[in-house]
XYZ file of C-alpha atoms in Angstrom:
483
model
C 28.721 94.147 -173.282
C 29.774 91.219 -175.479
C 28.591 87.818 -174.337
C 31.692 85.649 -174.739
C 32.968 82.505 -173.047
C 35.091 79.488 -173.931
C 32.307 77.185 -172.696
C 29.179 76.004 -174.481
C 25.982 77.381 -172.944
C 23.827 75.624 -170.383
C 20.108 75.855 -171.069
C 17.692 76.670 -168.231
C 13.981 76.167 -168.884
C 11.795 78.354 -166.677
C 12.391 81.882 -165.422
C 10.833 81.640 -161.986
C 12.714 81.824 -158.704
C 14.619 78.572 -159.261
C 15.399 79.166 -162.930
C 16.535 82.751 -162.369
C 18.773 81.686 -159.490
C 20.183 78.754 -161.471
C 21.000 81.025 -164.414
C 22.679 83.543 -162.098
C 24.834 80.908 -160.405
C 25.930 79.437 -163.746
C 26.816 82.832 -165.186
C 28.612 83.813 -161.973
C 30.821 80.757 -162.496
C 31.822 82.065 -165.930
C 29.607 79.767 -167.990
C 27.083 81.172 -170.513
C 23.379 80.523 -170.043
C 20.337 80.550 -172.289
C 17.278 81.062 -170.097
C 14.014 79.986 -171.767
C 10.825 81.551 -170.336
C 7.412 80.987 -171.893
C 5.673 83.957 -170.261
C 5.563 86.659 -172.885
C 4.437 83.980 -175.329
C 2.119 81.923 -173.145
C 0.709 82.784 -169.716
C -0.197 80.598 -166.729
C -3.227 80.272 -164.478
C -1.530 82.254 -161.695
C 1.014 84.724 -163.116
C -0.034 88.308 -163.874
C 3.149 89.696 -165.510
C 6.012 88.595 -167.741
C 8.661 89.424 -165.132
C 11.123 86.768 -164.074
C 10.719 85.442 -160.505
C 7.168 86.813 -160.170
C 5.663 85.919 -156.789
C 2.220 84.419 -157.306
C 1.200 83.755 -153.711
C 2.427 85.520 -150.564
C 5.068 88.245 -150.661
C 6.781 86.771 -147.600
C 10.029 84.794 -147.612
C 9.112 83.858 -144.010
C 11.423 84.073 -140.999
C 14.785 85.785 -141.412
C 16.065 84.565 -138.027
C 19.276 82.663 -138.796
C 19.956 81.861 -135.131
C 17.084 79.484 -134.422
C 14.803 79.167 -137.466
C 15.473 76.790 -140.357
C 14.096 79.214 -142.957
C 16.342 81.969 -141.627
C 19.287 79.589 -141.834
C 18.676 78.848 -145.509
C 18.364 82.594 -146.123
C 21.809 83.075 -144.570
C 23.345 80.171 -146.498
C 22.006 81.502 -149.787
C 23.470 84.922 -149.025
C 26.847 83.258 -148.383
C 26.530 81.605 -151.809
C 25.883 84.913 -153.602
C 22.178 84.338 -154.208
C 20.525 86.719 -156.656
C 17.084 86.023 -155.184
C 18.185 86.921 -151.656
C 20.062 90.031 -152.822
C 16.955 91.337 -154.602
C 14.719 90.378 -151.667
C 16.963 92.254 -149.223
C 16.954 95.309 -151.472
C 13.158 95.363 -151.805
C 12.049 94.288 -148.325
C 8.967 95.725 -146.636
C 8.211 95.632 -142.879
C 6.934 92.223 -141.738
C 7.814 91.636 -138.086
C 10.326 88.801 -137.840
C 9.841 87.837 -141.478
C 11.509 88.945 -144.699
C 8.748 90.197 -146.993
C 9.208 92.053 -150.262
C 7.561 94.563 -152.540
C 6.569 91.956 -155.115
C 6.704 94.245 -158.162
C 10.021 95.836 -157.218
C 11.524 92.445 -156.416
C 10.531 90.799 -159.717
C 11.598 93.842 -161.723
C 15.013 93.790 -160.026
C 15.528 90.091 -160.757
C 14.485 90.594 -164.385
C 16.733 93.620 -164.859
C 19.748 91.928 -163.245
C 19.394 88.681 -165.192
C 18.811 90.363 -168.538
C 21.803 92.653 -168.083
C 24.312 89.900 -167.248
C 26.784 89.511 -170.137
C 26.657 85.702 -170.012
C 22.861 85.287 -169.814
C 20.563 85.316 -172.848
C 16.825 85.339 -172.111
C 14.672 83.762 -174.823
C 10.884 84.116 -174.597
C 9.526 80.835 -175.941
C 7.680 77.729 -174.778
C 9.685 74.510 -174.681
C 7.083 71.856 -175.421
C 9.236 68.765 -174.913
C 12.404 67.601 -173.246
C 15.578 69.471 -174.249
C 17.045 68.236 -177.555
C 20.136 66.026 -177.392
C 22.424 68.867 -178.520
C 21.592 70.623 -175.236
C 23.994 68.370 -173.367
C 23.602 70.401 -170.165
C 20.117 71.642 -169.237
C 18.012 72.400 -166.171
C 14.225 72.126 -166.072
C 12.940 74.659 -163.529
C 9.402 75.121 -164.792
C 7.874 74.951 -161.341
C 4.409 73.868 -160.286
C 2.813 75.365 -163.411
C 4.706 73.311 -165.975
C 3.042 73.553 -169.390
C 1.122 70.424 -170.485
C 3.434 69.535 -173.365
C 6.575 69.542 -171.259
C 4.830 67.794 -168.366
C 3.744 65.030 -170.733
C 7.292 64.684 -172.089
C 8.671 64.406 -168.540
C 6.160 61.705 -167.728
C 7.056 59.779 -170.881
C 10.781 60.002 -170.120
C 10.495 58.938 -166.489
C 7.845 56.301 -166.905
C 6.282 57.520 -163.655
C 3.188 59.582 -162.960
C 3.827 63.115 -161.727
C 2.260 63.867 -158.381
C 0.093 66.966 -158.018
C -1.628 69.070 -155.369
C -3.668 72.278 -155.240
C -2.080 75.545 -154.157
C -4.289 78.509 -153.263
C -3.622 82.269 -153.360
C -4.635 84.770 -150.660
C -6.521 88.029 -151.394
C -4.843 91.461 -151.256
C -6.736 94.418 -149.746
C -6.283 98.151 -150.378
C -4.988 99.715 -147.148
C -7.239 102.751 -147.329
C -10.352 100.544 -147.338
C -9.509 99.009 -143.929
C -11.352 100.459 -140.914
C -8.577 101.432 -138.483
C -11.145 102.474 -135.858
C -11.583 98.718 -135.375
C -8.192 97.358 -136.492
C -4.742 98.160 -135.110
C -1.068 97.742 -135.983
C 0.938 95.126 -134.069
C 3.291 92.229 -134.754
C 2.608 89.109 -132.705
C 4.344 89.525 -129.334
C 5.576 92.912 -130.688
C 8.385 91.107 -132.496
C 10.730 93.350 -134.466
C 12.301 91.847 -137.595
C 14.309 93.057 -140.614
C 13.010 96.494 -141.568
C 10.211 96.113 -139.011
C 9.000 98.086 -135.995
C 7.000 95.549 -133.989
C 3.824 97.021 -135.511
C 3.998 95.463 -138.943
C 0.610 93.732 -139.240
C -2.924 95.105 -139.325
C -5.067 93.089 -136.903
C -8.833 92.561 -137.210
C -10.415 91.288 -133.946
C -13.422 88.988 -133.633
C -15.535 88.055 -130.639
C -16.993 84.551 -130.366
C -20.285 85.425 -132.063
C -18.531 87.124 -134.986
C -16.110 84.215 -135.347
C -18.884 81.618 -135.497
C -20.898 83.658 -138.019
C -17.800 84.029 -140.188
C -17.024 80.319 -139.903
C -20.579 79.353 -140.930
C -20.397 81.615 -143.972
C -16.973 80.293 -144.918
C -18.056 76.647 -144.778
C -21.210 77.403 -146.772
C -19.319 79.501 -149.331
C -19.353 78.775 -153.050
C -16.011 77.218 -153.946
C -14.290 76.443 -157.223
C -15.015 72.912 -158.408
C -12.157 70.455 -158.813
C -13.250 69.350 -162.294
C -10.459 67.345 -163.927
C -8.217 67.872 -160.877
C -10.582 66.087 -158.501
C -8.814 63.773 -156.088
C -5.589 65.787 -156.069
C -4.333 66.298 -152.495
C -3.639 69.725 -151.005
C -0.240 70.662 -149.618
C -0.837 71.120 -145.869
C 1.383 74.223 -145.724
C -0.970 76.122 -148.075
C -4.473 74.853 -147.349
C -7.421 76.979 -148.502
C -8.986 78.770 -145.540
C -12.354 77.067 -146.103
C -10.733 73.615 -146.116
C -9.137 74.401 -142.747
C -12.537 75.580 -141.468
C -14.119 72.255 -142.428
C -11.579 70.401 -140.262
C -13.155 71.702 -137.062
C -14.526 74.877 -135.530
C -11.342 75.541 -133.550
C -8.896 74.897 -136.402
C -8.668 78.525 -137.561
C -8.420 79.854 -133.991
C -5.312 77.718 -133.543
C -4.007 78.477 -137.023
C -4.013 81.697 -139.068
C -6.621 83.351 -136.826
C -4.989 82.669 -133.467
C -5.307 85.635 -131.057
C -2.181 84.881 -129.003
C 0.436 87.612 -128.585
C -1.920 90.394 -129.671
C -3.576 93.168 -127.618
C -6.368 95.281 -129.073
C -5.123 98.875 -129.003
C -8.733 100.125 -128.998
C -9.846 97.878 -126.127
C -6.772 96.498 -124.272
C -8.707 94.820 -121.460
C -10.782 92.579 -123.742
C -9.056 89.612 -125.373
C -10.139 88.903 -128.932
C -11.597 85.455 -129.557
C -9.888 85.322 -132.963
C -7.762 87.717 -135.035
C -7.276 88.074 -138.792
C -3.866 89.529 -139.682
C -2.938 91.465 -142.821
C 0.677 91.926 -143.872
C 2.089 94.795 -145.964
C 2.428 93.652 -149.569
C 4.213 96.540 -151.291
C 6.808 99.190 -150.453
C 4.278 102.006 -150.555
C 2.175 100.324 -147.874
C -0.959 100.666 -149.997
C -1.657 96.921 -150.288
C -2.067 94.328 -147.536
C -2.143 90.537 -147.896
C -4.623 88.515 -145.812
C -2.236 86.195 -143.963
C -3.166 82.516 -144.244
C -6.320 83.314 -146.249
C -5.460 81.425 -149.426
C -8.759 80.298 -150.875
C -10.593 78.493 -153.652
C -13.846 80.408 -153.073
C -15.436 82.040 -156.101
C -14.818 85.769 -156.377
C -18.340 86.864 -155.430
C -18.346 84.659 -152.341
C -14.909 85.910 -151.278
C -15.893 89.568 -151.265
C -19.126 88.866 -149.382
C -17.616 86.541 -146.764
C -14.376 88.422 -146.100
C -16.327 91.652 -145.527
C -17.869 89.944 -142.498
C -14.479 90.377 -140.810
C -14.560 93.383 -138.445
C -12.599 96.213 -140.009
C -12.999 94.797 -143.525
C -16.698 95.560 -143.897
C -15.869 98.042 -146.683
C -12.753 96.285 -147.960
C -11.723 96.785 -151.566
C -9.632 93.992 -153.063
C -6.679 94.612 -155.358
C -6.628 90.877 -155.991
C -8.985 88.141 -154.886
C -7.804 84.654 -154.026
C -7.404 81.897 -156.566
C -6.511 78.280 -157.094
C -3.904 76.636 -159.278
C -2.452 73.201 -159.700
C 1.054 72.296 -158.587
C 2.968 69.396 -160.122
C 6.121 67.713 -158.887
C 8.088 64.587 -159.754
C 9.015 61.619 -157.590
C 12.533 62.974 -157.130
C 13.987 60.341 -154.744
C 13.400 57.711 -157.407
C 14.244 59.790 -160.467
C 17.118 62.101 -159.474
C 20.647 61.521 -158.204
C 22.304 63.623 -155.491
C 23.300 66.321 -157.998
C 19.669 66.658 -159.160
C 20.419 64.876 -162.451
C 17.757 62.689 -164.037
C 19.134 59.174 -163.679
C 17.852 58.141 -167.100
C 19.465 61.093 -168.867
C 22.894 62.463 -167.817
C 23.202 66.219 -168.174
C 19.516 66.931 -167.542
C 18.758 68.378 -164.127
C 15.607 69.507 -162.356
C 15.302 72.429 -159.948
C 12.718 74.254 -157.868
C 9.232 73.212 -156.832
C 8.926 70.597 -159.565
C 11.467 68.561 -157.547
C 9.163 68.431 -154.513
C 10.323 71.287 -152.332
C 7.820 73.910 -151.207
C 8.286 77.621 -150.650
C 9.972 80.546 -152.361
C 13.392 80.276 -150.754
C 13.407 76.491 -150.911
C 12.647 76.622 -154.646
C 15.340 79.238 -155.239
C 17.856 77.307 -153.132
C 17.446 74.181 -155.244
C 17.898 76.349 -158.327
C 21.075 77.667 -156.714
C 22.384 74.125 -156.218
C 21.371 72.907 -159.690
C 23.109 75.896 -161.238
C 26.314 75.325 -159.286
C 26.281 71.606 -160.089
C 25.721 72.204 -163.817
C 28.410 74.897 -164.016
C 30.944 72.646 -162.292
C 30.171 69.801 -164.667
C 30.496 72.085 -167.696
C 33.942 73.155 -166.425
C 35.045 69.531 -166.045
C 34.749 69.497 -162.271
C 32.821 67.112 -160.047
C 29.732 68.769 -158.523
C 30.349 69.611 -154.866
C 27.335 68.618 -152.759
C 26.707 70.693 -149.600
C 27.134 68.921 -146.242
C 24.000 67.275 -144.883
C 24.374 69.442 -141.773
C 23.557 72.580 -143.781
C 20.081 73.799 -144.662
C 20.930 73.440 -148.358
C 22.209 69.907 -147.808
C 19.271 68.851 -145.651
C 16.763 70.031 -148.252
C 18.730 68.346 -151.037
C 18.673 65.113 -149.029
C 14.917 65.411 -148.598
C 14.490 65.694 -152.345
C 16.918 62.991 -153.396
C 16.585 60.407 -150.608
C 16.185 59.615 -146.940
C 12.453 58.895 -146.945
C 10.334 56.291 -145.249
C 10.078 52.986 -147.080
C 6.589 51.490 -147.220
C 6.125 48.069 -145.606
C 3.229 47.360 -147.965
C 5.241 48.220 -151.073
C 8.929 47.388 -150.522
C 11.252 49.818 -152.255
C 8.618 52.540 -152.633
C 9.515 55.813 -150.936
C 7.076 58.114 -149.171
C 7.619 61.549 -150.739
C 5.652 64.750 -150.309
C 6.519 68.454 -150.805
C 8.341 69.930 -147.822
C 9.452 73.304 -146.531
C 12.900 73.419 -144.954
C 12.685 72.628 -141.233
C 14.944 71.416 -138.444
C 13.442 67.948 -138.748
C 15.428 67.539 -141.991
C 18.778 68.257 -140.313
C 20.982 65.513 -138.814
C 20.832 65.256 -135.032
C 23.473 66.948 -132.905
C 26.123 64.949 -131.121
C 24.679 63.611 -127.812
C 26.931 65.801 -125.663
C 26.372 68.997 -127.676
C 23.540 70.380 -125.545
C 25.010 71.356 -122.197
C 23.071 73.030 -119.395
C 24.318 76.602 -118.986
C 26.287 77.305 -115.839
C 24.120 78.556 -112.986
C 20.869 77.254 -114.465
C 18.899 74.976 -112.127
C 16.321 73.631 -114.559
C 17.068 73.180 -118.232
C 14.401 71.456 -120.254
C 11.419 71.938 -122.528
C 11.325 75.188 -124.479
C 14.728 76.436 -123.318
C 16.453 73.218 -124.312
C 14.701 73.250 -127.692
C 15.852 76.820 -128.377
C 19.449 75.931 -127.557
C 19.255 72.840 -129.782
C 18.017 74.926 -132.704
C 20.703 77.533 -132.134
C 23.400 74.875 -132.152
C 22.019 73.283 -135.324
C 21.903 76.717 -136.968
C 25.470 77.536 -135.922
C 26.732 74.181 -137.185
C 24.859 74.647 -140.471
C 26.287 78.083 -141.225
C 29.787 77.089 -140.158
C 29.720 74.018 -142.397
C 28.143 75.961 -145.274
C 30.855 78.621 -145.108
C 33.520 75.900 -145.160
C 31.847 74.225 -148.151
C 31.759 77.526 -150.041
C 35.261 78.549 -148.967
C 34.068 81.820 -147.432
C 34.348 83.337 -143.986
C 31.872 81.958 -141.460
C 29.462 84.446 -139.851
C 29.872 85.470 -136.216
C 27.471 83.746 -133.826
C 26.013 84.823 -130.527
C 26.273 82.432 -127.589
C 23.262 80.130 -127.065
C 20.504 81.555 -124.912
C 20.513 81.118 -121.163
C 17.336 79.438 -120.010
C 14.666 81.830 -118.786
C 13.910 79.446 -115.952
C 17.274 80.154 -114.327
């Protein structure tokens, strides 16, 4: 199919989740795109393939509950906006309880195939070592947390500000047939059924107190990867290495990724596990399982030895061991305007994790917005910013403003990477939360659930209005269980 358009192309640098989504949104608006991706010419510390939108950490897009979970809401908003990333994720989902998880290879292959076949998108495999040249009057940098040194240096020179950085760690993947199912069992926490799930979507490995303490001792004593030139770089709390969490206290893991709540040992139902390690299906065939929350910076030899102390994994074979890579992001509230444009250079936008969002869908959603903004500008239209009441708008506001100002350093904003969450949304009107008829007590958990449902409903209604599409149908808010 001939690639023709009356508009000059917009250049997108980076073919990850954000860059792929940005390119798709631009092309969907009738504007040509040149997508520059360095993999195929130069690799990264974390990627294994040359596919666009390769997932380098978990295969989970997290909760798909659009009624009372902020991540589920942004999923739904992206679907309303015609998201390529969400369409491919939905097509390649694997069972994961209440979460949306994907077959990582099938997902990335689908994104690559769809992008490369679009008549208005040209994919060029090359490394862009500096800022876009002046003749690229409209460009988006979506190079993510693994931005190549040359481009990172050029960004720093242009902005006059130091990029912030943190470590991000990758969890191991285990071959299913090496897991001892005489010890482990299938169950989602609280038997929750999600998209494509059955309520038995995780493999659970139980530990008693003695086993837990022995594992913890080995984990803390394990041989980790040195920081070297990255020393002093802070971790992102949403993706802490398992051994770093262990060092924070002996109960930290039992109240984090190894919590036993909502799980009953199918082999011994009357005995409550002291701790539980969960593994989530990682591919459509069900042959690979990801160790949930077990991102690590341990050396490979130590990982295999320590993780085989987990009951049921004593003979585990690993398709991939954990790893560590550096993430870099800019001080977006200072550098970017509300359409994600670099204030010092009109026409140059940033998208994805390099802007200071965290998570697959968050990264893709900012790519979605940057693409829509750039396409509108190319067509002579003013970029339309989503309402602050939407998940897209709340995340955009987090990136471009609304942060705490330091008393010690007036004018300096406090800015750290953030997943989308209800704390980023504007508060409801004071009279919005009304006690359901016939309910005697309405407080605590029940009131919180209703509040989240109302925020979610408002978000999707306002997002549909912003996009000019039909709003989804909502269920009535829950009636308190304490009625």
